XYZ file of C-alpha atoms in Angstrom:
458
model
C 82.695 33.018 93.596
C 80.706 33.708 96.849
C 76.978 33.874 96.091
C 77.422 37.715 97.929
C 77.710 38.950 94.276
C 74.897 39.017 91.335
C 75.417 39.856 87.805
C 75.249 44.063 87.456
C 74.887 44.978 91.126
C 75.916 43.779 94.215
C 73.468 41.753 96.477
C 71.449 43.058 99.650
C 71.570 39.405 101.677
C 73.925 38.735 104.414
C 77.468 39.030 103.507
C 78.963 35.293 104.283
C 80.958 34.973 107.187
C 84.212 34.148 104.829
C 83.812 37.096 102.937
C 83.534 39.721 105.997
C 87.046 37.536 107.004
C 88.811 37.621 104.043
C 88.363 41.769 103.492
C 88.860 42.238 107.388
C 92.412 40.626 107.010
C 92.727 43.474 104.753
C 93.426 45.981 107.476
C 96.216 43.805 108.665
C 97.983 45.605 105.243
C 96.532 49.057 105.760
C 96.850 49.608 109.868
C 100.680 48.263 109.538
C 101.230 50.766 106.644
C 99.213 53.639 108.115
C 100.962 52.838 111.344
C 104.594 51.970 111.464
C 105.875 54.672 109.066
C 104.107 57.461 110.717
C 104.727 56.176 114.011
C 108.500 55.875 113.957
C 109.494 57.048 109.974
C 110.011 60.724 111.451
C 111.795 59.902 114.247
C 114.019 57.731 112.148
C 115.134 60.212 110.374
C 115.811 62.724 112.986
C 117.289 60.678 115.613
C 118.809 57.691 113.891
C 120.192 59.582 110.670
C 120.901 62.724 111.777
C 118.336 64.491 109.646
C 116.147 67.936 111.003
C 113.762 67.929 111.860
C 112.008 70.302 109.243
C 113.825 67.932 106.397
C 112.032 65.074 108.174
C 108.826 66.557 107.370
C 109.439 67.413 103.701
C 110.187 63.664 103.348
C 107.190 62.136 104.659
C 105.578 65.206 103.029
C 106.749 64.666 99.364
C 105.410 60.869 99.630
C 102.486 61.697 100.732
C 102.191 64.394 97.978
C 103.034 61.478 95.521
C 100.047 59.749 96.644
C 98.103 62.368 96.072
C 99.142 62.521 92.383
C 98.773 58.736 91.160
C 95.888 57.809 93.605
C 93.062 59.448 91.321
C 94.683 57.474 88.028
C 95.032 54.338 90.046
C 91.273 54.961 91.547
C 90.470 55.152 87.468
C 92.520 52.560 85.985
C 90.751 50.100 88.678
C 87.564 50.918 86.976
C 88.748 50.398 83.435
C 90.342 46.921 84.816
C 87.021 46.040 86.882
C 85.167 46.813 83.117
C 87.532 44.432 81.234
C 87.982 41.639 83.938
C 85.119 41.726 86.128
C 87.648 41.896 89.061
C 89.958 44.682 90.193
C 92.459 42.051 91.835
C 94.707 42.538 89.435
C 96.207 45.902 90.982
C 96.091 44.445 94.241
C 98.026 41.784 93.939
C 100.629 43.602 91.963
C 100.861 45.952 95.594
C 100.791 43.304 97.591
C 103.905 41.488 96.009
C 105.901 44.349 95.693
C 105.535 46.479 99.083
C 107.549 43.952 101.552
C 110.622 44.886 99.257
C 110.356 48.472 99.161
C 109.400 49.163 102.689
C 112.493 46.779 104.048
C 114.772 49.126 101.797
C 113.223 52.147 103.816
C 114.571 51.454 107.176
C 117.900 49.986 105.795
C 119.773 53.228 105.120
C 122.582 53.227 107.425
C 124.268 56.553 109.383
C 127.269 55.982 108.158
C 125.977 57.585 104.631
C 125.461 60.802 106.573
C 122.238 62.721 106.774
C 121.958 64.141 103.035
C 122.382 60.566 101.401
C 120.461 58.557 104.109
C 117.572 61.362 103.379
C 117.570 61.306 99.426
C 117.762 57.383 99.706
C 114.609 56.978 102.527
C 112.628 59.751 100.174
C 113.060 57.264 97.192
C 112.155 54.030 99.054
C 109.435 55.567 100.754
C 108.217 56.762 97.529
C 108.229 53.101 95.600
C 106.505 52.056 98.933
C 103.620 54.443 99.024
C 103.124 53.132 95.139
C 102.899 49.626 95.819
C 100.407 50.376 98.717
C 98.206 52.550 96.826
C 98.318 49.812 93.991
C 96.124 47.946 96.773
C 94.543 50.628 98.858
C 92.412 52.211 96.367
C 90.387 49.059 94.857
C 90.561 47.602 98.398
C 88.399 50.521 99.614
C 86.420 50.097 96.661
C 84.669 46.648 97.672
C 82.227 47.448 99.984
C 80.014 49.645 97.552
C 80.343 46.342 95.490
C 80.122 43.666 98.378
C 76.803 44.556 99.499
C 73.880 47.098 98.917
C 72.982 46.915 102.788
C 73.295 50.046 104.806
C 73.853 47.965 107.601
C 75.496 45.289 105.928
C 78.242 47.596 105.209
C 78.384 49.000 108.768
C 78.907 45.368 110.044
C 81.556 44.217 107.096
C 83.460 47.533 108.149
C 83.050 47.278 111.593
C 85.222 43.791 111.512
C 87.334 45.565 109.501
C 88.241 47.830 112.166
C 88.823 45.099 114.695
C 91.021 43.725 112.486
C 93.013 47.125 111.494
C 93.084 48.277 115.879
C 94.661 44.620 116.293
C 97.205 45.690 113.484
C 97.858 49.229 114.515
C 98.487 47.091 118.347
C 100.713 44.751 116.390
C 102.623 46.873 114.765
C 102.460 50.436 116.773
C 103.371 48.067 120.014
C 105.558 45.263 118.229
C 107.496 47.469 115.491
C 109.550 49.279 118.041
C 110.166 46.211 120.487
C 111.625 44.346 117.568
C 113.603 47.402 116.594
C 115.474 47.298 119.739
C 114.977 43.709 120.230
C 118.836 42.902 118.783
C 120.518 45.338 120.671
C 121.898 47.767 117.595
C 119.447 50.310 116.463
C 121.038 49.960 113.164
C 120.147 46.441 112.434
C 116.977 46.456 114.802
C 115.162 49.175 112.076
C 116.340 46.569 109.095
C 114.878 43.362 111.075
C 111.459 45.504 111.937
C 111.542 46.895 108.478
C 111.357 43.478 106.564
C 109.454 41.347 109.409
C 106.647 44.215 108.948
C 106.816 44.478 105.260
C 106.251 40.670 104.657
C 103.226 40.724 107.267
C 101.627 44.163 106.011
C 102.107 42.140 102.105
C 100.958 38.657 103.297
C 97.575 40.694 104.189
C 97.264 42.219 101.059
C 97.176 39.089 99.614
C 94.934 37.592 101.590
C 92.043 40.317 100.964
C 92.761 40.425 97.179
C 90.851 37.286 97.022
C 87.843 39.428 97.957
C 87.416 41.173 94.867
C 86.388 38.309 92.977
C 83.289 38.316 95.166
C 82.904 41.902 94.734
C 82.701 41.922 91.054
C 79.563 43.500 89.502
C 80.673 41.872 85.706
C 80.307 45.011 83.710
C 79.845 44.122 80.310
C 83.828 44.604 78.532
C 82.438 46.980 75.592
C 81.838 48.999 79.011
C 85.479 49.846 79.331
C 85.399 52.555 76.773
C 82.895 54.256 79.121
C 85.863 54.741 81.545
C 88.714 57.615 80.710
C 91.819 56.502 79.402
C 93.487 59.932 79.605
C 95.565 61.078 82.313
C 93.870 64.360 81.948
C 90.817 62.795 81.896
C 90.978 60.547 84.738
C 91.748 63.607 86.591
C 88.578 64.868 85.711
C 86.736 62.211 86.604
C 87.830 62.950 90.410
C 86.893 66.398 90.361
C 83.316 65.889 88.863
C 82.766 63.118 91.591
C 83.377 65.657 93.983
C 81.413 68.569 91.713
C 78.125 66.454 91.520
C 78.084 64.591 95.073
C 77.784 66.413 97.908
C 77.536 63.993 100.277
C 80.850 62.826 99.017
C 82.431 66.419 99.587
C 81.256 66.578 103.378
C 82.077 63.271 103.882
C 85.939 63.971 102.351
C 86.354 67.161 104.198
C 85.445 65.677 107.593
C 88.008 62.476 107.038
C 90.725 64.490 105.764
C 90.479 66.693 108.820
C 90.188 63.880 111.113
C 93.002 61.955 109.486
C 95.006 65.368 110.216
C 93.888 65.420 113.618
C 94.798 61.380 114.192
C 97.920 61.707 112.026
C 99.496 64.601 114.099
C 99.127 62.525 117.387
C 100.418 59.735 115.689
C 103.753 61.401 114.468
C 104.175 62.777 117.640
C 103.343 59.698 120.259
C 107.286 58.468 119.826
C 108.557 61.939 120.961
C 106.024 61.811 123.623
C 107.506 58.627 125.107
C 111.079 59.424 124.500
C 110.760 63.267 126.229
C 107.580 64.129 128.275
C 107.560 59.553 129.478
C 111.207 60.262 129.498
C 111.354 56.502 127.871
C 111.821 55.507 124.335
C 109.708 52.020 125.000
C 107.264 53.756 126.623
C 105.365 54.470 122.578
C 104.717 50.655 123.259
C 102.725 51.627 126.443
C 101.114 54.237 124.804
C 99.832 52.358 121.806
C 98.426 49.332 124.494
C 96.634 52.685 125.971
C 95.219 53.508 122.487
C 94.278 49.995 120.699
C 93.282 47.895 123.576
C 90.042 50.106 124.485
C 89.435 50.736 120.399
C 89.246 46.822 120.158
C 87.070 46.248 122.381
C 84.721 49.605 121.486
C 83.732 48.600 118.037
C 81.224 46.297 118.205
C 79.582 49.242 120.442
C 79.731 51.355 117.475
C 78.538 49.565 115.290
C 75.761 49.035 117.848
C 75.357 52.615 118.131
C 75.333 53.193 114.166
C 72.198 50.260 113.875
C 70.442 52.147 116.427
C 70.749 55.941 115.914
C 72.742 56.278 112.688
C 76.081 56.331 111.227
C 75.776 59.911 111.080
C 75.014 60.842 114.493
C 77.178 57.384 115.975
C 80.311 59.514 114.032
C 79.301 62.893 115.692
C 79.300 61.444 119.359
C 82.925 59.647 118.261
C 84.270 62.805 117.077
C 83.568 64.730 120.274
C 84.755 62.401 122.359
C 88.077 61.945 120.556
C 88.415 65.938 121.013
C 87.715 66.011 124.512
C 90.473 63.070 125.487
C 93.196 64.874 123.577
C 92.732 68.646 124.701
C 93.116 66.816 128.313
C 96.635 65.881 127.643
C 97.558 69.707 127.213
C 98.052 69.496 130.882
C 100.907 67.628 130.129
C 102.953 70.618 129.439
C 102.761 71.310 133.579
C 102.419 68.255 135.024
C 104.111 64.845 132.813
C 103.036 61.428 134.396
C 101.322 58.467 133.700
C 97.962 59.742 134.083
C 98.296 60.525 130.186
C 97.295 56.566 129.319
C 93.829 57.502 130.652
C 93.811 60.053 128.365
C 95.030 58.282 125.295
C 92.877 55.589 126.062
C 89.526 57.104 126.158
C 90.552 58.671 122.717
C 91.118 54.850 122.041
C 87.463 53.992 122.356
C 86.680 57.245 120.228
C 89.223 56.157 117.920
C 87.026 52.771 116.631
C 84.503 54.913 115.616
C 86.421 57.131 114.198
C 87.698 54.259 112.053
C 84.711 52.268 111.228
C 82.126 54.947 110.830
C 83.439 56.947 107.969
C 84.644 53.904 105.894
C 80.862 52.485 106.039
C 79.584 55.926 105.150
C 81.689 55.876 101.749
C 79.913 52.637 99.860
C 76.820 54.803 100.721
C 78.049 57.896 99.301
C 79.146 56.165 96.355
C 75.533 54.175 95.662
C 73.903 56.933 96.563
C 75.364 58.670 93.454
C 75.887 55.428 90.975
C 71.659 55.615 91.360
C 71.674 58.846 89.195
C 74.869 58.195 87.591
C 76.743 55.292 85.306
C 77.716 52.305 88.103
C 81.143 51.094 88.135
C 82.862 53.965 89.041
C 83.705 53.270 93.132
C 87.078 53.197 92.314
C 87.335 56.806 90.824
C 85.626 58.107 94.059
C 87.924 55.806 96.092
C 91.033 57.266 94.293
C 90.118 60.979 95.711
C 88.996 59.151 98.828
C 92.653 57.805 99.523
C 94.306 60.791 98.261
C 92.599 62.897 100.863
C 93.178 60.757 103.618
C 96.951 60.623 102.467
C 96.799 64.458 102.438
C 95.978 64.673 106.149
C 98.084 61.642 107.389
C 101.382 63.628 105.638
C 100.410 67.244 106.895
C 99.854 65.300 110.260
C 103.615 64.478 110.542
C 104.452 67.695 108.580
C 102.924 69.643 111.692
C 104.793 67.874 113.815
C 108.027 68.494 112.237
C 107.197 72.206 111.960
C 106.290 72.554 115.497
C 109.915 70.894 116.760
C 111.825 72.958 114.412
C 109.922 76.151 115.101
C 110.431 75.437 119.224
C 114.163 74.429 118.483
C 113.888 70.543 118.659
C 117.373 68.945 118.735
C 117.968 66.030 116.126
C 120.691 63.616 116.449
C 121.983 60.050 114.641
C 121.841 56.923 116.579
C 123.714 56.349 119.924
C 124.836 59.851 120.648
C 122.695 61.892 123.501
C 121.461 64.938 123.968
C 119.103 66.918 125.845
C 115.855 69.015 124.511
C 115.076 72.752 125.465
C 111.364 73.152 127.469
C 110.137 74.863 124.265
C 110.661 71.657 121.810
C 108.798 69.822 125.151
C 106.216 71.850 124.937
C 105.896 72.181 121.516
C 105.555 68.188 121.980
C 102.726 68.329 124.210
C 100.648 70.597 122.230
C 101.266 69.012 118.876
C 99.695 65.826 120.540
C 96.642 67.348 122.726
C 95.291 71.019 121.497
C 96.266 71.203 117.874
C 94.306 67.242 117.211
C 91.442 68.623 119.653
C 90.842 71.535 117.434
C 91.129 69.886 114.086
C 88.970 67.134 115.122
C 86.541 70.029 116.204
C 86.604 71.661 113.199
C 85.645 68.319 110.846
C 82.072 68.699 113.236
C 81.341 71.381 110.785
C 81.596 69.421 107.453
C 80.326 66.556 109.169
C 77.639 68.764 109.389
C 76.815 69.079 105.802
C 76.596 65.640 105.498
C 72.578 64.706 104.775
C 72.434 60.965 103.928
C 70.282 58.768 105.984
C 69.404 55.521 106.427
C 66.098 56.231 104.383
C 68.158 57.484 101.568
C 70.106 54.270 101.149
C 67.527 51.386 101.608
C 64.715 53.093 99.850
């Protein structure tokens, strides 16, 4: 066990190089999950299998909703297991073996079973998918409240974590749809990208489940009855998390409306390419435009959080991610290439947009363990990750409701067809003004957010 961890609470030294590596690799899981289905899961559906485009939406909707539902009782159930075990590896390996299997079986629905089967069968895949990755996702987000007690210890371990989840999101955001049409047949090209990126987002998992054994904070076992066993009562749990902590409620309203904001250009950046680029490949161009910048931005973030605060650093991000995308809105009169320079400086916003947030949780969360019983991260992580599922699925839900409401035409695979202005426009806005506005709207939570430096390292 890395020497990061002490018996009862989590040390304040330098986190060891390996263990910053090991939890980074991490994101190579969560940005190929976060990325992939959002980025071309919709359009899937709509242009491959004949489904509309407001059925679409309910798909990726009622996963998401499923999420919602189980990520509080996983979030809870990690708790019990970090009480009993002094590790909460145990759910993240079971998510890490089982996701490759389930998110293959999403993309290998066939046309040929026509739109209503092809729909009901992606819903159910998606859904076993979305389990296995929450079986990891809510203990993995867990850690850093345990890895360290360091304000800017944890601002460093989840600033490599974002390198490490941009490289993903490039991997799979830019590689995903060249291997899709790397074979020739859209068909089989969705099944080869669809169990290629299932093993790698998996093989990550893995690899960062190791870090929980260094995380541990060896909670006595009698300490397990402390934790709810109920489903009713793990429920509750959540909500008095979010009752007592304020900090945590701020904090949760601004991410959920940024993941909104981030999730509604994602859904839409593949209808961008194929209709306002005028070229399906183009997404690949557009997620270079994104990730590249946001790689190399992080460090400066992280920078900027040391100096000025994570709380001000995030501000400054935010804006900046709202000015880039209310610039592409001139899209709608004048399509070109100039968008990249757009996307791009939301790219650099993007990295802190990432990195600040998930170093501002393990504060929130030791902020309140001070007043409160310890070895409960994973009950606040649970309503973390259900809230940021909440705005990544209304992000492709508002995408789906703009095409159908400005008469988007959906097709299966191989047959053409032309869109009207309205479902080009409706494109254009659902990727510039309606992300500028939400993103402008989480500056007013963010507001509300009063933790400082001072608060955490007293």
């Amino acid at each position: 066990m890395s020497t990061d961890a002490r018996p009862g609470r989590a040390s304040a030294a330098r986190l060891r190089p390996r263990t910053i590596a090991l939890y980074a690799i991490g994101s190579l899981g969560t940005g190929g999950y976060a990325t992939l289905p959002g980025l071309v899961l919709t359009y899937f559906l709509t242009d491959n299998l004949g489904v509309s485009a407001l059925a679409a939406g309910l798909i990726v909707t009622a996963a998401k909703i499923w999420d919602v539902v189980i990520d509080p009782l996983i979030g809870a159930a990690s708790d019990r297991q970090l009480a009993r075990t002094g590790s909460r590896r145990g759910f993240m390996i079971a998510g890490a073996a089982t996701l490759p299997l389930f998110f293959a079986l999403t993309f290998a629905v066939p046309p040929t079973w026509g739109p209503a089967a092809g729909a009901l069968c992606v819903l159910l895949a998606f859904l076993a998918t979305a389990t296995a990755f929450s079986l990891f996702q809510v203990p993995y987000v867990a850690l850093p409240a345990e890895l360290t007690d360091s304000y800017d210890e944890r601002t460093r371990l989840l600033g490599w974590r974002v390198v490490v989840l941009t490289a993903a999101i490039l991997l799979f955001g830019a590689g995903g749809p060249e291997l899709r049409g790397a074979g020739g047949d859209q068909v089989i090209g969705y099944l080869v990208m669809g169990v290629a990126a299932g093993l790698a987002i998996g093989l990550g998992m893995y690899v960062a489940s190791k870090t929980a054994d260094a995380a541990a904070t060896r909670i006595a076992p009698a300490a397990a009855a402390e934790h709810p066993a109920g489903i009713r009562e793990q429920y509750a749990s959540g909500f008095r998390a979010l009752r007592r902590s304020q900090p945590f409620r701020a904090l949760l309203a601004t991410f959920l409306l940024q993941a909104l904001a981030t999730g509604t250009m994602l859904a839409g950046a593949q209808y961008v390419a194929t209709w306002v680029l005028r070229s399906e490949d183009a997404v690949t161009l557009v997620f270079l435009a994104l990730v590249g910048p946001a790689l190399l931005a992080t460090p400066g973030w992280t920078a900027i959080a040391r100096r000025s605060g994570k709380e001000r650093a995030f501000r400054v991000a935010s804006v900046v991610f709202a000015i880039a995308a209310a610039s592409i809105t001139a899209a709608v009169w004048m399509p070109g290439a100039w968008i990249y320079a757009s996307v791009a400086v939301a790219g650099i916003a993007y990295a802190g947009l990432q990195s600040l947030p998930m170093a501002m949780l393990p504060d929130v969360i030791a902020h309140d363990e001070r007043a409160h019983t310890p070895g409960q991260a994973g009950t606040f992580t649970g309503v973390w990750t259900a809230g940021e599922t909440v705005g990544f699925a209304l992000g492709a839900t508002f995408v789906s409701l703009t095409l159908a409401a400005t008469g988007y035409v959906s097709t299966v695979a191989g047959a053409a067809t032309q869109q009207p202005d309205a479902a080009i426009t409706g494109i254009v806005l659902s990727f510039s003004i309606l992300p500028a506005l939400l993103m402008m709207a989480s500056l007013a939570t963010l507001a509300r957010y009063r933790l400082r430096r001072s608060d955490i390292d007293a």
